[in-house]
Coordinates of C-alpha atoms in Angstrom, one line a residue:
M1 CA -73.7 20.9 -19.6
H2 CA -72.0 18.7 -22.2
T3 CA -68.6 18.5 -23.9
G4 CA -68.2 20.1 -27.3
R5 CA -65.3 20.8 -29.6
A6 CA -61.7 21.1 -28.4
H7 CA -59.7 24.1 -27.7
H8 CA -56.2 23.4 -29.1
G9 CA -52.9 24.3 -27.4
T10 CA -51.5 23.7 -24.0
S11 CA -51.4 26.6 -21.5
W12 CA -51.0 28.2 -18.2
F13 CA -53.0 31.3 -17.4
F14 CA -53.7 34.2 -15.1
A15 CA -56.5 36.7 -15.1
N16 CA -58.2 39.6 -13.3
H17 CA -61.8 40.7 -13.0
R18 CA -63.4 43.3 -10.8
W19 CA -66.3 41.9 -8.7
G20 CA -69.7 42.9 -10.0
A21 CA -72.0 42.5 -13.0
R22 CA -71.0 43.5 -16.4
R23 CA -72.8 46.5 -17.8
N24 CA -72.8 45.6 -21.5
T25 CA -72.5 42.6 -23.8
T26 CA -69.0 43.4 -25.0
M27 CA -66.7 40.7 -23.6
Q28 CA -63.2 41.9 -23.0
P29 CA -60.2 39.8 -22.0
E30 CA -59.2 39.9 -18.3
R31 CA -56.7 42.7 -17.6
R32 CA -53.2 41.3 -17.5
G33 CA -51.5 41.5 -14.1
R34 CA -49.2 39.7 -11.7
C35 CA -51.6 36.9 -10.9
P36 CA -54.4 39.2 -9.6
K37 CA -57.6 38.0 -7.9
L38 CA -60.4 36.3 -9.9
P39 CA -63.5 36.1 -7.7
I40 CA -66.5 34.2 -8.6
S41 CA -69.7 33.8 -6.6
T42 CA -70.4 30.1 -7.0
L43 CA -69.6 26.8 -8.8
K44 CA -73.2 25.7 -8.9
P45 CA -74.3 25.8 -12.6
E46 CA -77.9 26.7 -11.6
S47 CA -76.7 29.7 -9.5
L48 CA -74.1 31.3 -11.8
L49 CA -74.5 35.1 -12.5
P50 CA -73.4 37.1 -15.5
S51 CA -70.7 38.7 -13.2
D52 CA -69.1 35.2 -13.0
H53 CA -68.3 35.2 -16.7
R54 CA -64.6 35.3 -17.4
D55 CA -62.5 35.9 -20.5
I56 CA -59.1 34.3 -19.9
S57 CA -57.9 34.1 -23.4
H58 CA -54.1 34.4 -23.9
V59 CA -53.3 34.4 -20.2
R60 CA -51.0 32.1 -18.2
L61 CA -52.2 31.6 -14.6
V62 CA -55.5 32.2 -12.8
R63 CA -55.9 32.7 -9.0
V64 CA -59.5 31.9 -8.2
F65 CA -61.5 32.9 -5.1
V66 CA -64.9 31.2 -4.9
A67 CA -67.7 32.7 -2.9
D68 CA -66.3 34.1 0.4
T69 CA -63.2 31.9 0.6
S70 CA -60.0 33.8 1.6
T71 CA -57.6 31.2 0.2
P72 CA -57.1 31.2 -3.6
S73 CA -56.6 28.2 -5.9
Y74 CA -54.1 28.4 -8.7
F75 CA -55.2 26.7 -11.9
H76 CA -53.5 26.0 -15.2
S77 CA -54.8 24.2 -18.3
G78 CA -53.7 20.8 -17.2
G79 CA -56.1 20.8 -14.2
E80 CA -53.2 20.2 -11.8
P81 CA -51.9 22.2 -8.8
W82 CA -49.7 25.1 -10.0
Q83 CA -46.0 25.1 -9.2
S84 CA -43.8 27.9 -10.3
G85 CA -41.0 26.7 -12.6
S86 CA -42.4 23.2 -13.0
R87 CA -42.9 23.6 -16.7
A88 CA -42.9 26.1 -19.6
H89 CA -45.4 28.9 -19.3
T90 CA -47.5 28.9 -22.5
R91 CA -50.7 30.8 -23.0
F92 CA -54.3 29.9 -23.0
P93 CA -56.0 29.7 -26.4
D94 CA -58.2 32.1 -28.2
N95 CA -61.9 32.6 -27.3
T96 CA -61.6 31.1 -23.8
R97 CA -64.6 32.9 -22.4
G98 CA -67.2 31.4 -20.0
F99 CA -67.7 30.1 -16.5
F100 CA -66.0 27.8 -14.0
Y101 CA -68.5 25.3 -12.6
C102 CA -68.7 22.0 -10.8
A103 CA -69.9 19.1 -12.9
P104 CA -71.3 15.9 -11.3
R105 CA -70.7 12.6 -12.9
P106 CA -73.8 10.4 -12.4
G107 CA -73.1 6.9 -11.3
L108 CA -69.7 7.7 -9.9
P109 CA -68.7 8.7 -6.3
P110 CA -68.8 12.5 -5.4
I111 CA -65.0 12.7 -5.5
A112 CA -65.2 12.0 -9.3
S113 CA -67.1 15.2 -9.9
S114 CA -64.9 17.9 -11.3
V115 CA -64.5 21.7 -11.7
R116 CA -64.6 22.5 -15.4
F117 CA -64.6 25.6 -17.6
R118 CA -67.6 26.1 -19.8
C119 CA -67.0 28.2 -22.9
T120 CA -70.1 30.2 -23.8
P121 CA -71.1 32.6 -26.7
T122 CA -72.3 35.3 -24.3
Y123 CA -71.8 36.3 -20.7
S124 CA -75.2 35.0 -19.8
P125 CA -75.2 31.6 -17.9
S126 CA -78.3 30.6 -19.9
S127 CA -76.0 30.4 -23.0
S128 CA -74.2 27.4 -21.5
A129 CA -76.4 25.0 -23.5
E130 CA -75.0 26.6 -26.7
G131 CA -71.4 26.3 -25.4
H132 CA -68.9 23.6 -24.8
D133 CA -66.6 22.4 -22.0
L134 CA -63.0 23.5 -22.5
L135 CA -60.9 20.6 -23.8
L136 CA -57.2 19.8 -23.6
P137 CA -55.3 19.3 -26.9
N138 CA -55.8 15.5 -26.5
G139 CA -59.6 15.9 -26.4
L140 CA -60.1 15.2 -22.7
P141 CA -61.9 17.9 -20.7
W142 CA -60.0 20.5 -18.7
Q143 CA -60.9 19.6 -15.1
I144 CA -60.0 19.5 -11.5
L145 CA -61.4 16.5 -9.6
V146 CA -63.2 17.2 -6.4
G147 CA -60.9 14.5 -5.0
Q148 CA -57.9 16.7 -6.1
A149 CA -59.4 19.7 -4.4
A150 CA -59.8 17.7 -1.2
I151 CA -56.0 17.2 -1.2
S152 CA -54.2 20.0 -3.1
Y153 CA -56.5 23.0 -3.3
P154 CA -57.3 24.6 0.1
G155 CA -59.3 27.5 -1.3
L156 CA -61.3 25.3 -3.7
R157 CA -61.8 22.7 -1.0
A158 CA -63.3 25.3 1.3
A159 CA -65.6 26.5 -1.5
L160 CA -66.7 22.9 -2.3
L161 CA -67.4 22.3 1.3
H162 CA -69.4 25.5 1.6
E163 CA -71.5 24.6 -1.4
G164 CA -72.1 21.0 -0.5
F165 CA -70.0 19.3 -3.2
L166 CA -67.7 17.9 -0.4
T167 CA -68.3 16.9 3.2
P168 CA -65.7 17.1 6.0
Q169 CA -66.0 13.4 6.4
T170 CA -65.2 12.8 2.7
V171 CA -62.2 15.1 2.9
E172 CA -60.8 13.3 6.0
E173 CA -61.4 9.8 4.5
W174 CA -60.1 10.7 1.1
N175 CA -56.9 12.1 2.5
A176 CA -56.4 9.0 4.7
R177 CA -57.0 6.6 1.9
L178 CA -54.8 8.4 -0.6
G179 CA -51.9 8.8 1.8
K180 CA -48.4 9.7 0.7
T181 CA -47.8 6.5 -1.3
H182 CA -49.9 7.5 -4.3
G183 CA -48.5 11.0 -4.7
R184 CA -50.5 13.8 -6.3
L185 CA -53.5 12.7 -8.3
S186 CA -54.0 13.6 -12.0
A187 CA -57.5 14.0 -13.3
A188 CA -56.7 12.4 -16.6
L189 CA -55.0 9.4 -15.0
T190 CA -57.5 8.7 -12.2
M191 CA -59.7 5.8 -13.3
F192 CA -63.3 5.5 -12.0
S193 CA -64.6 3.1 -14.6
L194 CA -63.3 0.4 -17.1
H195 CA -64.1 2.2 -20.3
Q196 CA -62.8 5.6 -19.3
L197 CA -60.3 7.2 -21.7
F198 CA -56.8 8.1 -20.6
P199 CA -53.8 9.6 -22.2
I200 CA -50.8 7.5 -23.3
N201 CA -47.3 8.3 -24.4
F202 CA -45.6 5.5 -26.4
A203 CA -42.2 6.8 -25.3
A204 CA -43.0 6.3 -21.6
G205 CA -44.7 3.8 -19.3
L206 CA -48.2 4.1 -17.9
V207 CA -49.2 4.9 -14.3
L208 CA -52.9 5.1 -13.4
H209 CA -54.8 5.3 -10.1
V210 CA -58.0 3.2 -9.8
V211 CA -60.8 4.3 -7.5
P212 CA -63.7 1.8 -7.2
P213 CA -67.3 3.0 -6.6
D214 CA -67.1 2.5 -2.9
T215 CA -63.9 4.6 -2.7
Q216 CA -62.7 2.4 0.1
R217 CA -59.4 1.7 -1.6
I218 CA -57.1 3.4 -4.1
A219 CA -54.9 1.2 -6.2
K220 CA -52.0 2.1 -8.5
L221 CA -51.7 0.6 -12.0
W222 CA -48.1 0.8 -12.9
L223 CA -47.3 -0.6 -16.3
S224 CA -43.8 0.5 -16.9
Q225 CA -43.1 -2.0 -19.7
I226 CA -46.4 -1.9 -21.6
F227 CA -44.9 -0.1 -24.7
R228 CA -41.5 -1.7 -24.6
T229 CA -39.9 -4.6 -26.3
V230 CA -36.5 -6.3 -26.2
V231 CA -33.9 -5.8 -29.0
N232 CA -30.5 -7.5 -28.7
G233 CA -31.0 -8.0 -25.0
K234 CA -32.0 -4.4 -24.4
S235 CA -35.4 -3.1 -23.4
I236 CA -36.5 -0.3 -25.8
Q237 CA -39.5 1.7 -26.7
P238 CA -40.0 1.1 -30.5
F239 CA -42.5 3.9 -31.0
R240 CA -42.9 7.6 -30.2
G241 CA -46.2 9.5 -30.2
T242 CA -49.2 10.1 -28.0
G243 CA -52.9 9.3 -27.9
L244 CA -55.9 8.2 -25.9
A245 CA -56.7 4.6 -25.0
Q246 CA -59.0 2.5 -22.9
F247 CA -59.0 -1.0 -21.5
E248 CA -61.6 -3.5 -22.6
V249 CA -62.6 -7.1 -21.7
S250 CA -61.9 -9.6 -24.4
P251 CA -65.1 -10.9 -26.0
A252 CA -63.6 -14.4 -26.1
N253 CA -62.4 -14.4 -22.5
P254 CA -64.0 -12.5 -19.6
D255 CA -60.7 -12.9 -17.6
L256 CA -58.6 -11.1 -20.2
L257 CA -58.1 -7.4 -20.7
H258 CA -56.9 -5.7 -23.8
L259 CA -55.8 -2.1 -24.6
R260 CA -57.4 -0.3 -27.4
I261 CA -56.0 2.8 -29.1
V262 CA -59.0 5.1 -29.4
K263 CA -57.3 8.2 -30.7
L264 CA -53.8 9.3 -31.9
V265 CA -53.0 12.9 -30.8
E266 CA -49.3 13.1 -31.9
P267 CA -48.5 11.0 -35.0
V268 CA -46.8 7.7 -34.1
S269 CA -43.4 6.9 -35.6
R270 CA -40.9 4.2 -35.2
T271 CA -37.6 4.5 -33.3
V272 CA -36.3 1.2 -34.8
P273 CA -37.3 -0.6 -38.0
Q274 CA -40.3 -3.0 -37.8
D275 CA -38.2 -6.1 -38.3
V276 CA -35.8 -5.1 -35.5
A277 CA -38.8 -4.6 -33.2
G278 CA -40.0 -8.1 -33.8
G279 CA -42.7 -7.2 -36.3
M280 CA -44.6 -5.0 -33.9
P281 CA -47.2 -3.1 -36.0
L282 CA -47.5 0.6 -35.8
P283 CA -50.3 1.5 -33.3
R284 CA -53.4 2.7 -35.2
E285 CA -56.6 4.4 -34.1
G286 CA -59.4 1.9 -33.3
E287 CA -57.1 -1.1 -33.1
L288 CA -55.8 -3.1 -30.1
F289 CA -52.3 -2.4 -29.1
H290 CA -49.9 -5.2 -30.1
H291 CA -46.6 -5.9 -28.3
R292 CA -43.8 -8.4 -28.1
P293 CA -42.7 -8.5 -24.5
R294 CA -39.7 -10.8 -25.0
S295 CA -37.0 -10.9 -27.7
D296 CA -38.0 -14.5 -28.6
G297 CA -41.7 -13.9 -28.0
V298 CA -44.6 -13.6 -30.4
C299 CA -46.2 -10.3 -31.4
K300 CA -49.8 -10.3 -30.2
P301 CA -52.4 -8.0 -28.6
W302 CA -51.4 -6.8 -25.2
G303 CA -53.4 -8.7 -22.6
F304 CA -53.7 -9.0 -18.8
D305 CA -55.1 -12.0 -17.0
L306 CA -57.5 -10.8 -14.4
R307 CA -56.9 -13.9 -12.3
R308 CA -53.3 -13.0 -11.7
Q309 CA -52.6 -12.8 -8.0
S310 CA -50.5 -9.6 -7.7
K311 CA -51.0 -6.0 -6.8
L312 CA -51.5 -5.3 -10.5
G313 CA -54.2 -8.0 -10.6
V314 CA -56.0 -6.4 -7.6
A315 CA -55.9 -3.0 -9.3
F316 CA -57.3 -4.4 -12.5
R317 CA -60.0 -6.4 -10.8
M318 CA -61.1 -3.2 -8.9
L319 CA -61.2 -1.4 -12.3
V320 CA -63.6 -4.0 -13.8
G321 CA -65.8 -3.9 -10.7
R322 CA -64.8 -7.1 -9.0
L323 CA -64.7 -5.5 -5.6
D324 CA -63.8 -8.7 -3.9
A325 CA -60.3 -8.2 -5.4

């Protein structure tokens, strides 16, 4: 299964479907209800049945029971654990019809695999090749990491254990390594490789979790000042807007990392004039992000020295694969 075009709009959703195969090819949206059950037989793509097909268009919250698990998992469009009242309840977009499935990520640890939703043109699992993974408004896939399930989704964790996507040892080790210090993981902000895309908000800082291939450690990348500059002795954020970015090693210096803006999602605008912000150029798609960290400093591409001896240096060295960090 591969990623296709995006579904636009943020959402929470709920759905209902009676267990059993559909008797015709007319796909109807799930009956509205007070977060009713949504049973599916499996998350294995090769074992999906027509009766696992779901239409969750225009709904808010889904309570999923996988296989014979008795504990549900509550999903919303961000791929995070559901908490009542934690945010506005908006609806799922049009034409959200298809299958939940577990997608492996070759070359990455099992906890990097994720549960996704495959939008298909028919209720037949064989139509998956003609479909596309559901995407968030920023273009990243809707997904729940297997690592998230090991921590925050008892029902989904039980199903993944039952179907072999997780082992009891992995669950125990992952919970021990994550601990309480890292808080709840976010699929979009958990980094397994250097060139992985992640969302950015120019009006906020950046917090990422780094998981190296051996998964022996988890490090936090906390860059609270990355989009800030100093004006008249005050630290400000000169831009607003959102996008996707990735880190990259400088071609001129293997010990230097830069940040490239890959995509702008919400248009970028200034909060202060350019001359007040020390000449910082407006972030643009495809270009390196420039900043001016000090009021008397020079505006230049943001960079991080991988030789720096700090917790941040350890996290970045883990990200680039220097496991002796």
